[in-house]
Amino acid sequence: MLTSLAIRDVVLIDRLDLDFRAGLSVLTGETGAGKSILLDALGLALGARGDSGLVRHGADQASVTACFEVTETHPAFAVLDEQGLEAEAPLILRRVLAADGRSRAFVNDQPASVGLLRRLGDLLVEIHGQFDDRGLLDPATHREALDAFGNHAALLRDTATAHAGWRQAAEALDRAKADAAQARTDETFLRHAVEELDALSPEAGEEERLAEQRSLMMNAEQIAEAMSAALEHLSGERGAESGLAGASRQLGRIAGKAGPILDPALAALDRAAAEAQEAVHLLQSVASELETDPAALTKAEDRLYALRDVARKHGVEVDALPALRDRLAERLAAIDDNGGRLAALETATKAAREAYSAAAGRLSEARRKAAGRIDKAVGTELPPLKLDKARFATRIEELPEAQWGPQGIDRVAFEVATNPGQAPGPINKIASGGELSRFMLAVKVVLSQVSPVPTLVFDEVDSGVGGATADAVGERLARLGDGLQVLVVTHSPQVAARGGQHLRVEKRAGRDSTTTTVVPLSDPDRREEIARMLSGAQITDEARAAANRLMASS
């Protein structure tokens, strides 16, 4: 609910700080006192369009700060989280409007866009007046309002889930069709490429093996010479093997005389001799396998170059050629078996559409039943509001399939007919100013328990009515105030008498300026104000007595 409103330099308001209570609060005052300025100021804080004409003459800027106490589960917090803004209760919306028309917005002292302020404002306050185009006067909100009234949350979840499944199936089918069309276009290329790769039959790691083999064959002669020289050093007459054997013999002759002192050296010579013999065997083995045939070198080079040419043509690495061949073969197989795959996807898409249609149909049926209940409930509220000839009707139409969505297949619109025989039409097109506010009051009375908006503002909802009708308006506003915060600008003493909080808007003229202020009224002051509303400028004892009766009966 709106707990406070701080206004600085807005039109005739110099400095004003207001506190609001829960329940029904009424704002009264003589015509021209400035009640509309208060609504303009509140609208600024809620993201309404700013006009430099709202800045008080002589001031550099105007500012309005609105403070709201809301529960932690209120949808406003989800909006703030979506925008990456941290916030906790209370929510404080502030708008600063410069004299040159530039505007700044803040949420809990964090800079924000005016658009975000408007989104939050729509979730926190509904203002109903003759020129309002927000809240229930916006047809885009009617389907959501009907679903809230009908408690359709489970049906909405089922419909949204089915819609997501249908869209996924349809997208898979579209992709498959596009792939098939592209594959048919590329079929000749694909067949040639697969045949070429099959003929080449590339293997993973083959490029590295061929490159090593080629390098070895290209340097075979030098490698052979080096190995021959190494073998001569190892096993020649004066090679390592001969030298190790001679050293071992020399030490062996005196080993018995030296005792164990030479054992480690003899063991080391034995190991060295064994390692030298192993090296000789390895070199001889490599020498026997070393390929020096020029034809073999040519064959290896041709194979390596062929692999690299094909890889370059397809824009891949040589090692990726086997995987490329498999992918191209899969695309060919898809062409050959495309009819079966597409048929399966079409069957799945058809089934998903039918599932969505069934879920959306159940939601539509529930909406039609809820529409009957809401029409009847609103219709009951109309006669006491001097709208006994009017008719409220909820129109539900099926949308074109291209507009079906997660919320179903229906367009929902609240319509009215103000005279018998007249076709229902949009509320804001059919109803006059005073009728419009009373229609909104009737609808809000019915929807009050399901709306997430905690604060309602009615601007002259009692316009053009009096007596029993004004009393009926006041009774319904008070009933709304039992569950919501309701602020009403009124000229009706019957409505004013029902307020739990009464604020009087006054215009005060000074020597150099005129200002608008708001005065909270005590019970005696309320009686005087209501008496003034009953009798005019001259307040009589009869008017005071009548005011007492109104206050006592409210």
Coordinates of C-alpha atoms in Angstrom, one line a residue:
M1 CA 0.0 0.0 0.0
L2 CA 1.0 3.6 -0.4
T3 CA 2.2 4.8 2.9
S4 CA 3.6 8.3 2.1
L5 CA 3.9 10.8 -0.7
A6 CA 6.4 13.7 -0.7
I7 CA 5.8 16.4 -3.3
R8 CA 8.2 19.3 -4.0
D9 CA 7.5 22.2 -6.4
V10 CA 4.7 20.6 -8.5
V11 CA 2.5 23.3 -10.0
L12 CA 0.9 25.1 -7.0
I13 CA 2.4 22.7 -4.4
D14 CA 5.5 24.1 -2.7
R15 CA 6.3 21.4 -0.1
L16 CA 3.9 18.7 0.9
D17 CA 4.4 15.5 2.9
L18 CA 1.4 13.1 3.2
D19 CA 0.9 9.9 5.1
F20 CA -1.8 7.4 4.1
R21 CA -3.6 4.7 6.0
A22 CA -5.0 1.4 4.9
G23 CA -8.6 1.2 4.0
L24 CA -10.6 4.1 2.4
S25 CA -9.1 7.5 2.3
V26 CA -11.1 10.4 0.8
L27 CA -9.8 13.7 -0.6
T28 CA -12.2 16.6 -0.7
G29 CA -12.0 20.3 -1.4
E30 CA -13.6 23.0 -3.4
T31 CA -13.5 23.0 -7.2
G32 CA -10.1 24.3 -8.3
A33 CA -8.4 23.7 -5.0
G34 CA -5.8 21.5 -6.7
K35 CA -7.0 17.9 -6.2
S36 CA -6.0 17.0 -9.7
I37 CA -2.4 18.3 -8.9
L38 CA -2.1 15.5 -6.3
L39 CA -3.0 12.9 -8.9
D40 CA -0.6 14.4 -11.4
A41 CA 2.1 14.3 -8.8
L42 CA 1.4 10.7 -7.9
G43 CA 1.3 9.9 -11.6
L44 CA 4.9 11.3 -12.0
A45 CA 6.1 8.9 -9.3
L46 CA 4.4 6.0 -11.1
G47 CA 6.1 6.7 -14.4
A48 CA 3.5 8.9 -16.2
R49 CA 4.8 11.2 -18.9
G50 CA 6.5 14.3 -17.4
D51 CA 5.7 17.8 -18.7
S52 CA 7.8 20.8 -17.8
G53 CA 4.5 22.6 -17.1
L54 CA 4.3 20.6 -13.9
V55 CA 7.3 22.3 -12.4
R56 CA 6.3 25.2 -10.1
H57 CA 6.9 28.6 -11.5
G58 CA 10.4 29.8 -10.4
A59 CA 11.6 26.4 -9.3
D60 CA 14.5 24.6 -11.0
Q61 CA 12.9 21.2 -10.7
A62 CA 10.0 19.2 -9.3
S63 CA 10.2 15.9 -7.4
V64 CA 7.8 13.3 -6.1
T65 CA 8.6 10.4 -3.8
A66 CA 6.1 7.6 -3.2
C67 CA 6.7 5.0 -0.5
F68 CA 5.0 1.6 -0.6
E69 CA 4.8 -1.2 1.9
V70 CA 4.4 -4.5 0.0
T71 CA 4.8 -8.2 0.8
E72 CA 8.1 -10.0 -0.2
T73 CA 6.1 -12.0 -2.8
H74 CA 4.7 -9.0 -4.6
P75 CA 5.4 -9.1 -8.4
A76 CA 7.3 -5.8 -8.3
F77 CA 10.3 -7.6 -6.8
A78 CA 10.4 -10.0 -9.7
V79 CA 10.5 -7.1 -12.1
L80 CA 13.4 -5.5 -10.1
D81 CA 15.3 -8.8 -10.0
E82 CA 14.8 -9.1 -13.8
Q83 CA 16.4 -5.6 -14.1
G84 CA 19.3 -6.5 -11.8
L85 CA 18.3 -4.0 -9.1
E86 CA 18.4 -4.9 -5.5
A87 CA 15.4 -3.9 -3.5
E88 CA 13.6 -4.7 -0.3
A89 CA 10.5 -3.3 1.4
P90 CA 9.6 -0.5 1.5
L91 CA 9.7 0.3 -2.2
I92 CA 10.5 3.9 -2.8
L93 CA 9.8 5.4 -6.2
R94 CA 11.2 8.8 -6.9
R95 CA 10.9 11.1 -9.9
V96 CA 12.7 14.3 -10.6
L97 CA 11.5 16.6 -13.4
A98 CA 13.6 19.5 -14.4
A99 CA 12.2 22.8 -15.7
D100 CA 13.6 22.0 -19.2
G101 CA 11.5 18.8 -19.3
R102 CA 14.4 16.4 -18.6
S103 CA 13.5 13.6 -16.2
R104 CA 15.2 11.2 -13.8
A105 CA 13.8 8.2 -12.0
F106 CA 15.0 6.2 -8.9
V107 CA 13.9 3.0 -7.2
N108 CA 15.2 2.8 -3.6
D109 CA 17.7 5.5 -4.5
Q110 CA 19.1 3.4 -7.4
P111 CA 18.9 5.1 -10.9
A112 CA 16.2 3.6 -13.1
S113 CA 14.4 4.2 -16.3
V114 CA 11.0 5.9 -16.4
G115 CA 9.8 2.8 -18.3
L116 CA 10.7 0.7 -15.3
L117 CA 9.0 3.1 -13.0
R118 CA 5.8 2.8 -15.1
R119 CA 6.0 -1.0 -14.9
L120 CA 6.3 -0.9 -11.2
G121 CA 3.6 1.7 -11.0
D122 CA 1.2 -0.6 -12.9
L123 CA 1.8 -3.3 -10.3
L124 CA 1.4 -1.0 -7.3
V125 CA -1.4 1.5 -8.1
E126 CA -4.5 1.6 -10.4
I127 CA -5.8 5.1 -11.1
H128 CA -9.4 5.2 -12.5
G129 CA -10.6 8.5 -14.0
Q130 CA -12.2 9.9 -17.1
F131 CA -9.0 10.0 -19.1
D132 CA -7.2 6.9 -17.7
D133 CA -5.9 4.3 -20.2
R134 CA -4.2 2.0 -17.7
G135 CA -5.3 -0.8 -15.5
L136 CA -8.6 -2.5 -16.5
L137 CA -9.2 0.1 -19.2
D138 CA -6.3 -1.4 -21.1
P139 CA -7.8 -4.5 -23.0
A140 CA -4.4 -6.2 -22.8
T141 CA -5.0 -6.8 -19.0
H142 CA -8.5 -8.3 -19.4
R143 CA -7.4 -11.9 -20.1
E144 CA -5.1 -11.9 -17.1
A145 CA -7.8 -10.5 -14.9
L146 CA -10.3 -13.1 -16.1
D147 CA -7.8 -15.9 -15.4
A148 CA -7.1 -14.5 -11.9
F149 CA -10.9 -14.4 -11.2
G150 CA -11.3 -17.9 -12.5
N151 CA -8.3 -19.3 -10.6
H152 CA -6.8 -20.7 -13.8
A153 CA -3.2 -21.0 -12.7
A154 CA -3.0 -24.8 -13.2
L155 CA -4.7 -24.7 -16.6
L156 CA -2.3 -21.9 -17.6
R157 CA 0.7 -24.0 -16.6
D158 CA -0.6 -26.9 -18.6
T159 CA -1.2 -24.8 -21.6
A160 CA 2.2 -23.1 -21.4
T161 CA 3.9 -26.5 -21.1
A162 CA 2.0 -27.9 -24.1
H163 CA 2.8 -24.8 -26.1
A164 CA 6.5 -25.2 -25.4
G165 CA 6.3 -28.8 -26.5
W166 CA 4.5 -27.9 -29.7
R167 CA 7.0 -25.1 -30.6
Q168 CA 9.9 -27.5 -30.0
A169 CA 8.4 -30.2 -32.2
A170 CA 7.6 -27.6 -34.9
E171 CA 11.1 -26.1 -34.8
A172 CA 12.6 -29.6 -35.1
L173 CA 10.5 -30.3 -38.1
D174 CA 11.4 -26.9 -39.7
R175 CA 15.1 -27.6 -39.2
A176 CA 14.7 -31.1 -40.7
K177 CA 12.9 -29.7 -43.7
A178 CA 15.6 -27.0 -44.2
D179 CA 18.4 -29.6 -43.8
A180 CA 16.6 -31.9 -46.3
A181 CA 16.3 -29.1 -48.8
Q182 CA 19.9 -28.1 -48.4
A183 CA 21.0 -31.7 -48.7
R184 CA 19.0 -32.2 -51.9
T185 CA 20.8 -29.1 -53.3
D186 CA 24.2 -30.5 -52.2
E187 CA 23.5 -34.1 -53.2
T188 CA 25.8 -34.3 -56.2
F189 CA 28.6 -32.7 -54.2
L190 CA 28.0 -35.0 -51.2
R191 CA 28.1 -38.2 -53.3
H192 CA 31.3 -37.1 -55.0
A193 CA 32.9 -36.1 -51.7
V194 CA 32.0 -39.4 -50.0
E195 CA 33.2 -41.5 -52.9
E196 CA 36.5 -39.5 -52.9
L197 CA 37.0 -40.0 -49.2
D198 CA 36.0 -43.7 -49.4
A199 CA 38.6 -44.2 -52.1
L200 CA 41.2 -42.4 -50.1
S201 CA 40.1 -44.1 -46.9
P202 CA 41.9 -41.8 -44.4
E203 CA 42.8 -43.0 -41.0
A204 CA 43.2 -41.0 -37.7
G205 CA 46.9 -40.1 -37.1
E206 CA 47.9 -41.1 -40.6
E207 CA 49.4 -37.7 -41.5
E208 CA 51.8 -37.8 -38.6
R209 CA 52.9 -41.4 -39.4
L210 CA 53.4 -40.5 -43.1
A211 CA 55.3 -37.4 -42.3
E212 CA 57.7 -39.3 -40.0
Q213 CA 58.1 -42.1 -42.6
R214 CA 58.8 -39.5 -45.4
S215 CA 61.4 -37.7 -43.2
L216 CA 63.1 -41.1 -42.4
M217 CA 63.3 -42.2 -46.1
M218 CA 64.5 -38.8 -47.2
N219 CA 67.4 -39.0 -44.8
A220 CA 67.9 -42.8 -45.0
E221 CA 71.4 -42.6 -46.5
Q222 CA 72.8 -40.3 -43.8
I223 CA 71.1 -42.4 -41.1
A224 CA 72.6 -45.6 -42.5
E225 CA 76.1 -44.0 -42.5
A226 CA 75.7 -42.8 -39.0
M227 CA 74.5 -46.3 -37.8
S228 CA 77.4 -48.0 -39.6
A229 CA 79.9 -45.8 -37.9
A230 CA 78.2 -46.3 -34.5
L231 CA 78.4 -50.1 -35.0
E232 CA 82.1 -49.8 -35.8
H233 CA 82.7 -48.0 -32.6
L234 CA 80.7 -50.5 -30.6
S235 CA 81.7 -53.9 -32.2
G236 CA 84.8 -53.3 -34.2
E237 CA 88.3 -54.6 -33.3
R238 CA 88.9 -51.6 -31.1
G239 CA 85.3 -51.0 -30.4
A240 CA 83.4 -50.7 -27.0
E241 CA 82.5 -54.4 -26.9
S242 CA 86.2 -55.5 -27.3
G243 CA 87.4 -52.9 -24.8
L244 CA 84.9 -53.9 -22.2
A245 CA 85.7 -57.6 -22.6
G246 CA 89.5 -56.8 -22.3
A247 CA 88.9 -54.8 -19.1
S248 CA 86.8 -57.5 -17.6
R249 CA 89.5 -60.1 -18.3
Q250 CA 92.3 -58.0 -16.8
L251 CA 90.4 -57.5 -13.6
G252 CA 89.3 -61.1 -13.5
R253 CA 92.8 -62.4 -13.3
I254 CA 93.5 -60.6 -10.0
A255 CA 90.0 -60.8 -8.6
G256 CA 91.0 -63.6 -6.3
K257 CA 93.8 -61.6 -4.8
A258 CA 91.9 -58.4 -4.4
G259 CA 89.0 -59.9 -2.5
P260 CA 85.5 -58.2 -2.8
I261 CA 86.9 -54.8 -3.5
L262 CA 86.7 -55.3 -7.3
D263 CA 83.3 -56.9 -7.3
P264 CA 81.3 -53.6 -8.0
A265 CA 83.6 -52.7 -10.8
L266 CA 83.3 -56.2 -12.4
A267 CA 79.5 -56.0 -12.1
A268 CA 79.5 -52.6 -13.8
L269 CA 81.6 -53.9 -16.6
D270 CA 79.2 -56.8 -17.1
R271 CA 76.2 -54.4 -17.3
A272 CA 78.0 -52.1 -19.7
A273 CA 78.9 -55.1 -21.9
A274 CA 75.3 -56.2 -21.9
E275 CA 74.0 -52.7 -22.8
A276 CA 76.6 -52.3 -25.6
Q277 CA 75.5 -55.7 -27.0
E278 CA 71.8 -54.6 -26.9
A279 CA 72.7 -51.3 -28.7
V280 CA 74.4 -53.3 -31.4
H281 CA 71.4 -55.6 -31.9
L282 CA 69.0 -52.5 -32.0
L283 CA 71.1 -50.7 -34.6
Q284 CA 71.4 -53.8 -36.7
S285 CA 67.6 -54.3 -36.5
V286 CA 66.9 -50.6 -37.6
A287 CA 69.5 -51.0 -40.4
S288 CA 67.6 -54.0 -41.8
E289 CA 64.3 -52.2 -41.8
L290 CA 65.5 -48.9 -43.1
E291 CA 63.8 -48.2 -46.4
T292 CA 66.0 -46.7 -49.1
D293 CA 63.9 -47.5 -52.1
P294 CA 63.0 -44.2 -54.0
A295 CA 59.7 -45.7 -55.1
A296 CA 58.6 -46.2 -51.5
L297 CA 59.5 -42.5 -50.8
T298 CA 57.4 -41.4 -53.8
K299 CA 54.5 -43.5 -52.7
A300 CA 54.5 -42.1 -49.2
E301 CA 54.8 -38.5 -50.4
D302 CA 51.9 -39.0 -52.9
R303 CA 49.7 -40.4 -50.1
L304 CA 50.6 -37.5 -47.8
Y305 CA 50.0 -34.9 -50.4
A306 CA 46.7 -36.5 -51.5
L307 CA 45.4 -36.4 -47.9
R308 CA 46.4 -32.8 -47.4
D309 CA 44.8 -31.7 -50.7
V310 CA 41.5 -33.2 -49.7
A311 CA 41.6 -31.7 -46.2
R312 CA 42.4 -28.3 -47.7
K313 CA 39.5 -28.6 -50.1
H314 CA 37.1 -29.3 -47.3
G315 CA 38.7 -26.8 -44.9
V316 CA 39.6 -29.3 -42.2
E317 CA 42.7 -30.9 -40.7
V318 CA 43.9 -34.2 -42.1
D319 CA 43.0 -36.0 -38.9
A320 CA 39.4 -34.7 -39.2
L321 CA 38.9 -36.4 -42.6
P322 CA 37.4 -39.7 -41.2
A323 CA 34.9 -37.8 -39.1
L324 CA 34.1 -35.6 -42.1
R325 CA 33.4 -38.6 -44.2
D326 CA 31.0 -39.9 -41.6
R327 CA 29.1 -36.6 -41.4
L328 CA 28.8 -36.4 -45.2
A329 CA 27.6 -40.0 -45.3
E330 CA 25.0 -39.2 -42.7
R331 CA 23.6 -36.4 -44.8
L332 CA 23.4 -38.7 -47.8
A333 CA 21.6 -41.3 -45.7
A334 CA 19.2 -38.5 -44.5
I335 CA 18.4 -37.8 -48.2
D336 CA 17.9 -41.5 -48.9
D337 CA 15.7 -41.9 -45.7
N338 CA 14.4 -38.4 -45.5
G339 CA 10.8 -39.3 -46.2
G340 CA 10.6 -41.5 -43.1
R341 CA 12.4 -39.0 -40.8
L342 CA 10.2 -36.1 -41.9
A343 CA 7.1 -38.2 -41.6
A344 CA 8.0 -39.1 -38.0
L345 CA 8.7 -35.5 -37.2
E346 CA 5.4 -34.4 -38.8
T347 CA 3.6 -37.0 -36.7
A348 CA 5.2 -35.7 -33.5
T349 CA 4.4 -32.1 -34.4
K350 CA 0.8 -33.0 -35.1
A351 CA 0.5 -34.8 -31.8
A352 CA 2.1 -31.9 -30.0
R353 CA -0.3 -29.4 -31.6
E354 CA -3.2 -31.6 -30.7
A355 CA -2.0 -31.7 -27.1
Y356 CA -1.7 -28.0 -27.0
S357 CA -5.1 -27.5 -28.6
A358 CA -6.6 -29.8 -26.0
A359 CA -5.0 -27.9 -23.1
A360 CA -5.9 -24.6 -24.6
G361 CA -9.4 -25.8 -25.2
R362 CA -9.8 -26.7 -21.5
L363 CA -8.5 -23.3 -20.6
S364 CA -11.0 -21.6 -23.0
E365 CA -13.9 -23.6 -21.6
A366 CA -12.9 -22.5 -18.1
R367 CA -12.6 -18.9 -19.3
R368 CA -16.1 -19.1 -20.7
K369 CA -17.5 -20.3 -17.4
A370 CA -15.6 -17.7 -15.5
A371 CA -16.9 -15.0 -17.9
G372 CA -20.4 -16.0 -17.1
R373 CA -19.8 -15.7 -13.4
I374 CA -18.0 -12.3 -13.7
D375 CA -20.7 -10.9 -16.0
K376 CA -23.3 -11.9 -13.5
A377 CA -21.4 -10.5 -10.5
V378 CA -20.6 -7.2 -12.2
G379 CA -24.2 -7.0 -13.4
T380 CA -25.4 -7.3 -9.8
E381 CA -23.3 -4.3 -8.9
L382 CA -24.6 -2.0 -11.7
P383 CA -28.2 -1.1 -10.7
P384 CA -27.3 0.5 -7.3
L385 CA -24.7 2.6 -9.2
K386 CA -27.4 4.1 -11.4
L387 CA -26.3 1.9 -14.3
D388 CA -29.4 -0.3 -14.2
K389 CA -29.9 -0.2 -17.9
A390 CA -26.3 -1.0 -18.6
R391 CA -24.9 -4.5 -19.4
F392 CA -21.4 -5.8 -18.8
A393 CA -20.2 -8.6 -21.1
T394 CA -17.0 -10.5 -21.4
R395 CA -16.2 -11.2 -25.0
I396 CA -14.0 -14.2 -25.7
E397 CA -12.8 -14.8 -29.3
E398 CA -10.4 -17.3 -30.7
L399 CA -7.2 -15.8 -32.0
P400 CA -5.7 -16.7 -35.4
E401 CA -3.4 -19.7 -35.1
A402 CA -0.4 -17.4 -35.7
Q403 CA -1.2 -15.6 -32.5
W404 CA -1.7 -18.7 -30.3
G405 CA 0.7 -18.6 -27.4
P406 CA 1.6 -19.9 -23.9
Q407 CA -1.6 -18.2 -22.5
G408 CA -3.9 -20.0 -24.9
I409 CA -5.9 -19.2 -28.0
D410 CA -8.3 -16.5 -26.7
R411 CA -8.7 -12.8 -27.0
V412 CA -10.6 -11.5 -23.9
A413 CA -12.2 -8.1 -23.7
F414 CA -14.5 -6.6 -21.1
E415 CA -17.3 -4.6 -22.9
V416 CA -20.4 -2.7 -21.9
A417 CA -23.6 -1.5 -23.4
T418 CA -25.1 1.5 -21.6
N419 CA -28.6 1.3 -23.2
P420 CA -31.0 -1.6 -24.1
G421 CA -30.5 -2.8 -27.6
Q422 CA -27.1 -1.4 -27.9
A423 CA -24.2 -3.7 -28.9
P424 CA -21.5 -4.0 -26.3
G425 CA -18.3 -2.2 -27.0
P426 CA -15.0 -1.3 -25.2
I427 CA -15.6 0.3 -21.8
N428 CA -13.6 3.4 -22.6
K429 CA -15.3 3.9 -25.9
I430 CA -18.9 3.4 -24.8
A431 CA -19.1 4.8 -21.3
S432 CA -19.2 8.5 -20.5
G433 CA -16.8 10.0 -17.9
G434 CA -19.0 9.4 -14.9
E435 CA -20.2 6.1 -16.1
L436 CA -16.7 5.0 -16.8
S437 CA -15.6 5.4 -13.2
R438 CA -18.6 3.6 -11.9
F439 CA -18.2 0.7 -14.3
M440 CA -14.6 0.4 -13.1
L441 CA -15.8 0.5 -9.5
A442 CA -18.2 -2.3 -10.1
V443 CA -15.6 -4.4 -11.8
K444 CA -13.0 -3.7 -9.1
V445 CA -15.4 -4.7 -6.4
V446 CA -15.8 -8.1 -8.2
L447 CA -12.0 -8.5 -8.9
S448 CA -10.7 -7.0 -5.7
Q449 CA -9.7 -10.4 -4.1
V450 CA -7.6 -11.5 -7.1
S451 CA -5.8 -8.3 -8.1
P452 CA -2.1 -8.0 -7.2
V453 CA -2.4 -4.2 -7.1
P454 CA -2.7 -3.1 -3.5
T455 CA -3.8 0.5 -4.0
L456 CA -6.7 1.8 -6.0
V457 CA -7.3 5.5 -6.8
F458 CA -10.7 6.8 -8.1
D459 CA -11.0 10.3 -9.4
E460 CA -14.5 11.6 -9.0
V461 CA -16.2 8.2 -9.3
D462 CA -19.4 9.8 -8.0
S463 CA -19.5 12.4 -10.8
G464 CA -23.1 13.2 -11.8
V465 CA -24.8 11.2 -9.1
G466 CA -26.2 11.9 -5.6
G467 CA -28.6 10.5 -3.0
A468 CA -28.9 6.7 -3.0
T469 CA -26.6 6.3 -5.9
A470 CA -23.8 8.3 -4.2
D471 CA -24.4 6.2 -1.1
A472 CA -24.1 3.0 -3.1
V473 CA -20.8 4.3 -4.5
G474 CA -19.6 5.0 -1.0
E475 CA -20.6 1.6 0.3
R476 CA -18.7 -0.1 -2.5
L477 CA -15.6 2.0 -2.0
A478 CA -15.7 1.2 1.7
R479 CA -16.1 -2.5 0.9
L480 CA -13.1 -2.3 -1.4
G481 CA -11.2 -0.6 1.5
D482 CA -11.8 -3.7 3.6
G483 CA -9.2 -5.6 1.6
L484 CA -7.3 -2.9 -0.4
Q485 CA -6.1 0.6 0.1
V486 CA -8.5 3.0 -1.7
L487 CA -8.0 6.7 -2.4
V488 CA -10.9 8.6 -3.8
V489 CA -11.3 12.2 -4.9
T490 CA -14.9 13.0 -4.3
H491 CA -17.5 15.8 -4.2
S492 CA -20.1 13.6 -2.6
P493 CA -20.8 13.9 1.1
Q494 CA -22.1 10.4 1.1
V495 CA -18.8 9.1 -0.1
A496 CA -16.7 11.4 2.1
A497 CA -18.6 10.2 5.2
R498 CA -17.4 6.6 4.7
G499 CA -13.7 7.5 4.7
G500 CA -11.4 6.1 7.4
Q501 CA -9.1 8.9 6.6
H502 CA -10.2 12.3 5.4
L503 CA -7.9 14.8 3.6
R504 CA -9.0 18.3 2.6
V505 CA -7.3 19.9 -0.4
E506 CA -7.0 23.7 0.1
K507 CA -5.7 26.6 -2.0
R508 CA -4.1 29.4 -0.1
A509 CA -3.4 32.7 -1.6
G510 CA -0.6 34.8 -0.3
R511 CA 0.7 38.3 -1.2
D512 CA 3.0 37.0 -3.9
S513 CA 1.9 33.4 -4.6
T514 CA -0.8 30.9 -4.4
T515 CA -0.2 27.4 -3.0
T516 CA -2.1 24.1 -2.7
T517 CA -1.9 22.2 0.5
V518 CA -3.6 19.1 2.1
V519 CA -4.9 19.1 5.6
P520 CA -5.7 15.8 7.5
L521 CA -9.1 16.3 9.2
S522 CA -10.1 15.3 12.7
D523 CA -13.7 14.1 13.4
P524 CA -15.0 17.7 14.2
D525 CA -13.3 19.0 11.1
R526 CA -14.7 16.2 9.0
R527 CA -18.2 17.1 10.1
E528 CA -17.6 20.7 9.1
E529 CA -16.2 19.6 5.7
I530 CA -19.1 17.2 5.0
A531 CA -21.6 19.9 6.1
R532 CA -19.9 22.3 3.6
M533 CA -20.3 19.7 0.9
L534 CA -24.0 19.4 1.8
S535 CA -24.9 23.0 2.0
G536 CA -22.3 25.0 0.1
A537 CA -20.4 28.1 1.3
Q538 CA -22.9 28.9 4.2
I539 CA -22.8 26.0 6.6
T540 CA -26.0 25.6 8.6
D541 CA -26.9 23.7 11.7
E542 CA -29.2 21.5 9.6
A543 CA -26.2 20.7 7.4
R544 CA -24.1 19.8 10.4
A545 CA -26.9 17.6 11.7
A546 CA -27.1 15.9 8.4
A547 CA -23.3 15.4 8.4
N548 CA -23.5 13.8 11.8
R549 CA -26.2 11.4 10.5
L550 CA -24.1 10.5 7.5
M551 CA -21.0 9.9 9.6
A552 CA -22.9 7.8 12.1
S553 CA -24.5 5.6 9.5
S554 CA -21.2 5.0 7.6

